[in-house]
Short mmCIF file of C-alpha atoms and ligand atoms in Angstrom, two decimals:
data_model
loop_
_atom_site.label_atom_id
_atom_site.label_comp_id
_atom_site.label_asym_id
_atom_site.label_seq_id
_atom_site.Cartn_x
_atom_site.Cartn_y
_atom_site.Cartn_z
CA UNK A 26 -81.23 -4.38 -22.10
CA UNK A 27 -78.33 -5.70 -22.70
CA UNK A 28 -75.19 -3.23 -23.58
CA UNK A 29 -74.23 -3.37 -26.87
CA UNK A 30 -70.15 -4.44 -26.86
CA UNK A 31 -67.66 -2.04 -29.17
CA UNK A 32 -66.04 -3.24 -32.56
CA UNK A 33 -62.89 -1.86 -31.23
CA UNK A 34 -60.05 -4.03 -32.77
CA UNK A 35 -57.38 -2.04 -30.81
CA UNK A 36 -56.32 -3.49 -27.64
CA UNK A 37 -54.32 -0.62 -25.35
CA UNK A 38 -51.58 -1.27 -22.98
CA UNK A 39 -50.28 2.08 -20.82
CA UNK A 40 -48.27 1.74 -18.50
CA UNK A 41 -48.67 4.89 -15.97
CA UNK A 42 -45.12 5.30 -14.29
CA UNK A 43 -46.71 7.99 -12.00
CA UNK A 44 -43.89 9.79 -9.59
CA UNK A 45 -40.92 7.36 -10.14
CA UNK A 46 -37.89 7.20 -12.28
CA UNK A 47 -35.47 10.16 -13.09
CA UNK A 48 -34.64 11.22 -16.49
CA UNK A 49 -32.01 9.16 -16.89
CA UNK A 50 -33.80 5.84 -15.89
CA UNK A 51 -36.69 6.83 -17.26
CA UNK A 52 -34.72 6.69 -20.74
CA UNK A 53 -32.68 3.56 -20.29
CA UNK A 54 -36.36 1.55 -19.22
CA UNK A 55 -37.50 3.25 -22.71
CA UNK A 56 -34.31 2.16 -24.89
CA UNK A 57 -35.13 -1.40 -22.87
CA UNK A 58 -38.58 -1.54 -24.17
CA UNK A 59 -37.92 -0.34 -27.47
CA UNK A 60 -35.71 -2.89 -27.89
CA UNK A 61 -37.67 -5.73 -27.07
CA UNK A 62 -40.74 -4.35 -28.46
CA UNK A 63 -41.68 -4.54 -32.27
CA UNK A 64 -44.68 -2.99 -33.71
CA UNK A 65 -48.01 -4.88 -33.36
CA UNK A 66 -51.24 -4.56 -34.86
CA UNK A 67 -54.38 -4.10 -33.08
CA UNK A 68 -51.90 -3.17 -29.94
CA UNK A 69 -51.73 0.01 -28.90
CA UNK A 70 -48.77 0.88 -26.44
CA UNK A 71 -48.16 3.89 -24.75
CA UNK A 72 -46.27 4.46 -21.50
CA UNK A 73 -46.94 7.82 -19.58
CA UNK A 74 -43.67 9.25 -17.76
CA UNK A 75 -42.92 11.83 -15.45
CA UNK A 76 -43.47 15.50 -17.45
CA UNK A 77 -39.96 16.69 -17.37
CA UNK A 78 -39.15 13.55 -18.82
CA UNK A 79 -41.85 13.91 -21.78
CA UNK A 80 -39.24 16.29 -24.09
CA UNK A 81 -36.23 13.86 -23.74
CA UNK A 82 -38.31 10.64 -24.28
CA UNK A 83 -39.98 12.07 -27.25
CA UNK A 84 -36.57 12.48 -28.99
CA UNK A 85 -35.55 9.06 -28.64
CA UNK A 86 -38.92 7.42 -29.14
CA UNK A 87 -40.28 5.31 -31.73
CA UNK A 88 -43.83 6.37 -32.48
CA UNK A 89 -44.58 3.01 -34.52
CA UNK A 90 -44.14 0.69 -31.35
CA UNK A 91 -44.88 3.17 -28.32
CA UNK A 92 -46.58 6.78 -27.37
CA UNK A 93 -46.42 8.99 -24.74
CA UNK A 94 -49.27 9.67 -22.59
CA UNK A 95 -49.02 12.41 -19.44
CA UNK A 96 -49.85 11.48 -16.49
CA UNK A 97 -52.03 14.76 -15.84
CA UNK A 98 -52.37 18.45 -17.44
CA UNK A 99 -53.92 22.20 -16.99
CA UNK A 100 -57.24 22.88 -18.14
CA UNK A 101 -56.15 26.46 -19.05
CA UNK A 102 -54.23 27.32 -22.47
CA UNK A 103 -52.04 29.68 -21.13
CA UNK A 104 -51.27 32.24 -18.46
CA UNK A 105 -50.56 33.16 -15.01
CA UNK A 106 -50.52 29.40 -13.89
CA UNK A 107 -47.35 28.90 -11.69
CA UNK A 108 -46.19 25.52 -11.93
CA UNK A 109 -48.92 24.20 -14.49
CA UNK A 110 -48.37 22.73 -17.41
CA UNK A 111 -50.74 23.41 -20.38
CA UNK A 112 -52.32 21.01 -22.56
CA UNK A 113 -51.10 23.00 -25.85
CA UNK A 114 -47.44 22.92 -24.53
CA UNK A 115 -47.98 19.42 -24.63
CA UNK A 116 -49.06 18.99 -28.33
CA UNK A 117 -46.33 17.57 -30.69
CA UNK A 118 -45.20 15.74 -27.27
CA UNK A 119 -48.15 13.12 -26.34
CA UNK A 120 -50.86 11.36 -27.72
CA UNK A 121 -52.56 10.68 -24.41
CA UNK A 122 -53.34 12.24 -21.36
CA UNK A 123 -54.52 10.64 -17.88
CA UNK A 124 -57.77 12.58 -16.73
CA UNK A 125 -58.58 12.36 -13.12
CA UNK A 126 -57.00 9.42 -11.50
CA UNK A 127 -57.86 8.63 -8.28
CA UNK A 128 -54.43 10.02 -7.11
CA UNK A 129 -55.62 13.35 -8.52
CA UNK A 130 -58.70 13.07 -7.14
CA UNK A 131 -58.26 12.08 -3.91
CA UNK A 132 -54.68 13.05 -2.80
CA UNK A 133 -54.52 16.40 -5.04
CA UNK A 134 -58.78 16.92 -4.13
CA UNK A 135 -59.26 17.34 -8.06
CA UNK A 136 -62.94 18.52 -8.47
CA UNK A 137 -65.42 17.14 -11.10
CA UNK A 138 -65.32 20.61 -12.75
CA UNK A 139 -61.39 20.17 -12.77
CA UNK A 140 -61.45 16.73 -14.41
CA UNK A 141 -63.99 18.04 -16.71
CA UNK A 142 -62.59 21.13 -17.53
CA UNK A 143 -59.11 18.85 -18.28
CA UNK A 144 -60.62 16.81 -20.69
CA UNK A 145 -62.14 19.70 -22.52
CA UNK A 146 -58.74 20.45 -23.19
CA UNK A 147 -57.46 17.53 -24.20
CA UNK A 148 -59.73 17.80 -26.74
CA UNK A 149 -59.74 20.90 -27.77
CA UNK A 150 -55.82 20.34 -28.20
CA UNK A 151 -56.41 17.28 -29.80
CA UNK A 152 -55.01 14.87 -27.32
CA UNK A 153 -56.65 11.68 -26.26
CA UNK A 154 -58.03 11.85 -22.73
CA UNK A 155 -58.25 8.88 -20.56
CA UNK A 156 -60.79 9.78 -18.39
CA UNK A 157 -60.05 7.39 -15.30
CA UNK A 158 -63.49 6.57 -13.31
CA UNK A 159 -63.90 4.60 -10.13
CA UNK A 160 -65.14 3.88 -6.99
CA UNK A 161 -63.63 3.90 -3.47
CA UNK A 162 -63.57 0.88 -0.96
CA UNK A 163 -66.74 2.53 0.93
CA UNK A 164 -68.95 3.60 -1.97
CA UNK A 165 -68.72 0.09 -3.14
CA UNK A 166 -69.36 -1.35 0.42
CA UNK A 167 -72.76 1.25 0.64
CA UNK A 168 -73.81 0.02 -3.00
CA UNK A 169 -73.18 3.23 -4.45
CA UNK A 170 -70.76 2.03 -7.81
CA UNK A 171 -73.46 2.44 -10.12
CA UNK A 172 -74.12 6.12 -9.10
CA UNK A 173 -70.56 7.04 -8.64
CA UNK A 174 -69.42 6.03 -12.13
CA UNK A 175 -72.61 7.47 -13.93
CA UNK A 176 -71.83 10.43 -11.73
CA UNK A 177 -68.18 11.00 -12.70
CA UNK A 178 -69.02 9.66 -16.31
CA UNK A 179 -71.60 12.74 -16.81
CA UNK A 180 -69.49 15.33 -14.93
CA UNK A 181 -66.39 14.76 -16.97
CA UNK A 182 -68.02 13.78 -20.05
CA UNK A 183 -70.57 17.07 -20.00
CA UNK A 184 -68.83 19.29 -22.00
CA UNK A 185 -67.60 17.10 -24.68
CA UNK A 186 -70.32 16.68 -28.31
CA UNK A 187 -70.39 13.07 -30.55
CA UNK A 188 -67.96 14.39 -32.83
CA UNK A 189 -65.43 14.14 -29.75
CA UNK A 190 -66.01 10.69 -28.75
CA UNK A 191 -62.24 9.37 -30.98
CA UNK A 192 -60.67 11.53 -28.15
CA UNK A 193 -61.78 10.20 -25.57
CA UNK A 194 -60.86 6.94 -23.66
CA UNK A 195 -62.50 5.48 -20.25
CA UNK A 196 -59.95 3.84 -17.73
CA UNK A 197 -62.40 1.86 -15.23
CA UNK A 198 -59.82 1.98 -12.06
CA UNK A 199 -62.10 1.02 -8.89
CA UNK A 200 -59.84 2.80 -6.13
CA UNK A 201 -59.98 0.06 -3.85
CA UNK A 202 -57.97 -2.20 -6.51
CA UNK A 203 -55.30 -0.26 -6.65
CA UNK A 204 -51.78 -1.55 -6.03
CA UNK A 205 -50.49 1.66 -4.23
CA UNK A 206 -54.03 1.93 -1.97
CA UNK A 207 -53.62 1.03 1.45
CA UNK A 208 -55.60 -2.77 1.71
CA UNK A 209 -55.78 -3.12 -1.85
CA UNK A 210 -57.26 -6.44 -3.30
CA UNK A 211 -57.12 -7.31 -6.28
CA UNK A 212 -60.59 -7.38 -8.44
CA UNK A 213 -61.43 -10.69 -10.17
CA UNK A 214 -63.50 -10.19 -13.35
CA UNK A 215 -66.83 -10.76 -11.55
CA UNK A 216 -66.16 -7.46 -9.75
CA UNK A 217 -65.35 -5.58 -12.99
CA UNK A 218 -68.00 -7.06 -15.66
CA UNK A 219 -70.96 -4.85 -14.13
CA UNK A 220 -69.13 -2.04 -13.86
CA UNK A 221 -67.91 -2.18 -17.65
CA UNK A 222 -71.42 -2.91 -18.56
CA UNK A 223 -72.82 -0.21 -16.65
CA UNK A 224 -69.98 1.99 -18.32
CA UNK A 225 -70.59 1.04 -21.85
CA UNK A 226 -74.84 1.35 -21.80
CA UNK A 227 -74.24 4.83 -19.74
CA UNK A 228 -71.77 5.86 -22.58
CA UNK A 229 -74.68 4.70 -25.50
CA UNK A 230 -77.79 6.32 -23.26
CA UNK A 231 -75.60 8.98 -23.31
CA UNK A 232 -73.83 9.64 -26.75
CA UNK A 233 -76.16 6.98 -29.00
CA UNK A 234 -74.23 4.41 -31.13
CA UNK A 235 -70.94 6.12 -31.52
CA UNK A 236 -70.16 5.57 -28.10
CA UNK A 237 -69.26 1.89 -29.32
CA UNK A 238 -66.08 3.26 -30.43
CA UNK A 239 -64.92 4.33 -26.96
CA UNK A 240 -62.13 2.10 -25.90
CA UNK A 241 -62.95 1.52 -22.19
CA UNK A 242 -59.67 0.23 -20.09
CA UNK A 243 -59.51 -1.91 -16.82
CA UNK A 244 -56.83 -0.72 -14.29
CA UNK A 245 -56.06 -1.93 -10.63
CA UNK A 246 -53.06 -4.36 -9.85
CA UNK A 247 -52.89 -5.55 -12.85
CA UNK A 248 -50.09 -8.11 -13.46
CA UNK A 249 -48.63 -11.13 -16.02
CA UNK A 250 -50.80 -13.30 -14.22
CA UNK A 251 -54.46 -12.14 -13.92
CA UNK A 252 -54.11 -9.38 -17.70
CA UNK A 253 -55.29 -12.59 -19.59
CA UNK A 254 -58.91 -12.89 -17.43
CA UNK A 255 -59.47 -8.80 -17.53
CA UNK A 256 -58.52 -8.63 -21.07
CA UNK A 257 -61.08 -11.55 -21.78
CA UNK A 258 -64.30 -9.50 -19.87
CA UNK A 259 -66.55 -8.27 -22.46
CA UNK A 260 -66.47 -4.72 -23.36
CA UNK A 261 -62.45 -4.68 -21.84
CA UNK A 262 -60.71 -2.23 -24.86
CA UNK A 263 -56.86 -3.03 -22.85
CA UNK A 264 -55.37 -2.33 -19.33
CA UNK A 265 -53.92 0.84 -17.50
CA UNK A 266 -51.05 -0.54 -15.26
CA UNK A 267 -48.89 1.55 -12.52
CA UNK A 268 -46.71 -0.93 -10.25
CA UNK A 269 -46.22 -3.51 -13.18
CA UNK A 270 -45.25 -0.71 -15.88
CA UNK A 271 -42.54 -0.43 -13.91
CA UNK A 272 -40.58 -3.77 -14.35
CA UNK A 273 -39.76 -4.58 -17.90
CA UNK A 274 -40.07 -8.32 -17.49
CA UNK A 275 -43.72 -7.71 -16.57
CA UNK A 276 -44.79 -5.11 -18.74
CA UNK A 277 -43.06 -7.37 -22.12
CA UNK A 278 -45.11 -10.30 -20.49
CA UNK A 279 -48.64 -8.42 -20.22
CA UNK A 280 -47.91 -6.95 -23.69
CA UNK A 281 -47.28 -10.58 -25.23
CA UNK A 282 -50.24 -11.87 -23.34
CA UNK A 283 -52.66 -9.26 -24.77
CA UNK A 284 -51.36 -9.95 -28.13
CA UNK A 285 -52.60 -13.63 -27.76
CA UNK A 286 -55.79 -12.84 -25.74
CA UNK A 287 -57.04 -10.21 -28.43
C1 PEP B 1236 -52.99 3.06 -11.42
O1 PEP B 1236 -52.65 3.70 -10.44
O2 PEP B 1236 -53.46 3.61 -12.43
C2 PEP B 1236 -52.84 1.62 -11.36
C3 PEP B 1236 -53.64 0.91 -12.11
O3 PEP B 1236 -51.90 1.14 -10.49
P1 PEP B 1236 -51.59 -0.39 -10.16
O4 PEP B 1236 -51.53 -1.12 -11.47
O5 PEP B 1236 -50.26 -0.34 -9.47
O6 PEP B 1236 -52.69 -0.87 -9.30
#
């Protein structure tokens, strides 16, 4: 059957900075975006900085044009957790948290139980997860995408109920598109349309009609010139970006094109 596409009118841009920019540059790229950025409807943009650079940003932010989004969190509330960094501390701060990218998956060797525990508590703390899901170079080369996105879909979806699904956003991210992956290519929609279907009917099978609402993101090398054909694949809610977040010029371009795409 065929998957039944969202009425999502909201089209989401985040840029994922991951480990670059101090402080101090990370503020003067925010002043630079907020300047050349008004507030647009149906486009949701949120940038996700380095942590210690969450409290400054926030100060100087402008909620109505861009939010912040962290780039990872603790599953715990609070304790005995050197060097963690709770979901709760960040309420008031964020409005998004990454949830298992690859990076944490695969360089940090993030369990399923970790990324499911995480988004728990982004939810409990009632911060938007984006749950990023995708497969490596290999599992796609065995024919094993289907089961490794159903699988990571279940595992980090399995603790959260219906009434959750407004907190929750899927970022497709297959590993082997990724800018900062060794060999990378870059996906063309062919690649990604089965996936987001497969995404979508696993998120109905699993959660009934509401799941509609889930935004579902595409993220892997995405740049000015190929945003237009992912943002144009069926069931594609907006884009998670890393290497292009990072150049204004770019990330002003890919916002402007999604604004005349959706
Ligand atoms: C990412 O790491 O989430 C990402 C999508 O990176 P890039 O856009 O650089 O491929």
């Amino acid at each position: 059957m065929q998957p039944c596409y969202n009425k999502i009118m909201k089209t989401y841009i985040v840029g994922n900075w991951k480990m670059n920019f101090t402080i101090g540059e990370s503020s003067i790229y925010l002043h630079k975006l907020l300047k050349r950025i008004s507030p647009i409807k149906g486009i949701q943009i949120a940038v996700a900085p380095s942590l210690i650079a969450l409290q400054p940003l926030s100060l100087q932010l402008d909620r109505k044009k861009i939010k912040l989004c962290a780039q990872n969190c603790c599953a715990k509330d609070f304790g005995a957790y050197t060097g963690e960094t709770a979901v709760a501390q960040l309420r008031g701060l964020v409005d998004y948290c990454i949830v298992g990218h690859s990076e944490r998956r695969y360089v940090f060797n993030e369990t399923d139980k970790d990324i499911r525990d995480k988004v728990s508590a982004c939810v409990r703390n009632n911060i938007t997860a984006i749950l990023c899901i995708g497969e490596t170079e290999s599992e796609r080369t065995f024919g094993e995408t289907a089961d490794v996105l159903r699988d990571q879909l279940t595992s980090g979806l399995s603790d959260i109920a219906k009434e959750d699904l407004g907190k929750i956003i899927i970022a497709y991210e297959p590993v082997w598109a990724i800018s900062s992956v060794k060999g990378a290519r870059v996906a063309v929609p062919d690649d990604i349309s089965a996936s987001i279907d497969l995404i979508r009917k696993h998120l109905k099978d699993t959660f009934g009609k509401d799941a509609e609402n889930v935004p579902v993101l595409y993220g892997g090398s995405v740049n000015p010139s190929n945003c237009g054909a992912y943002l144009t694949i069926p069931g594609v809610n907006g884009l998670l970006i890393g290497g292009s977040s990072l150049i204004a010029d770019q990330f002003i371009d890919i916002i402007d094109i999604a604004k005349r795409v959706k």
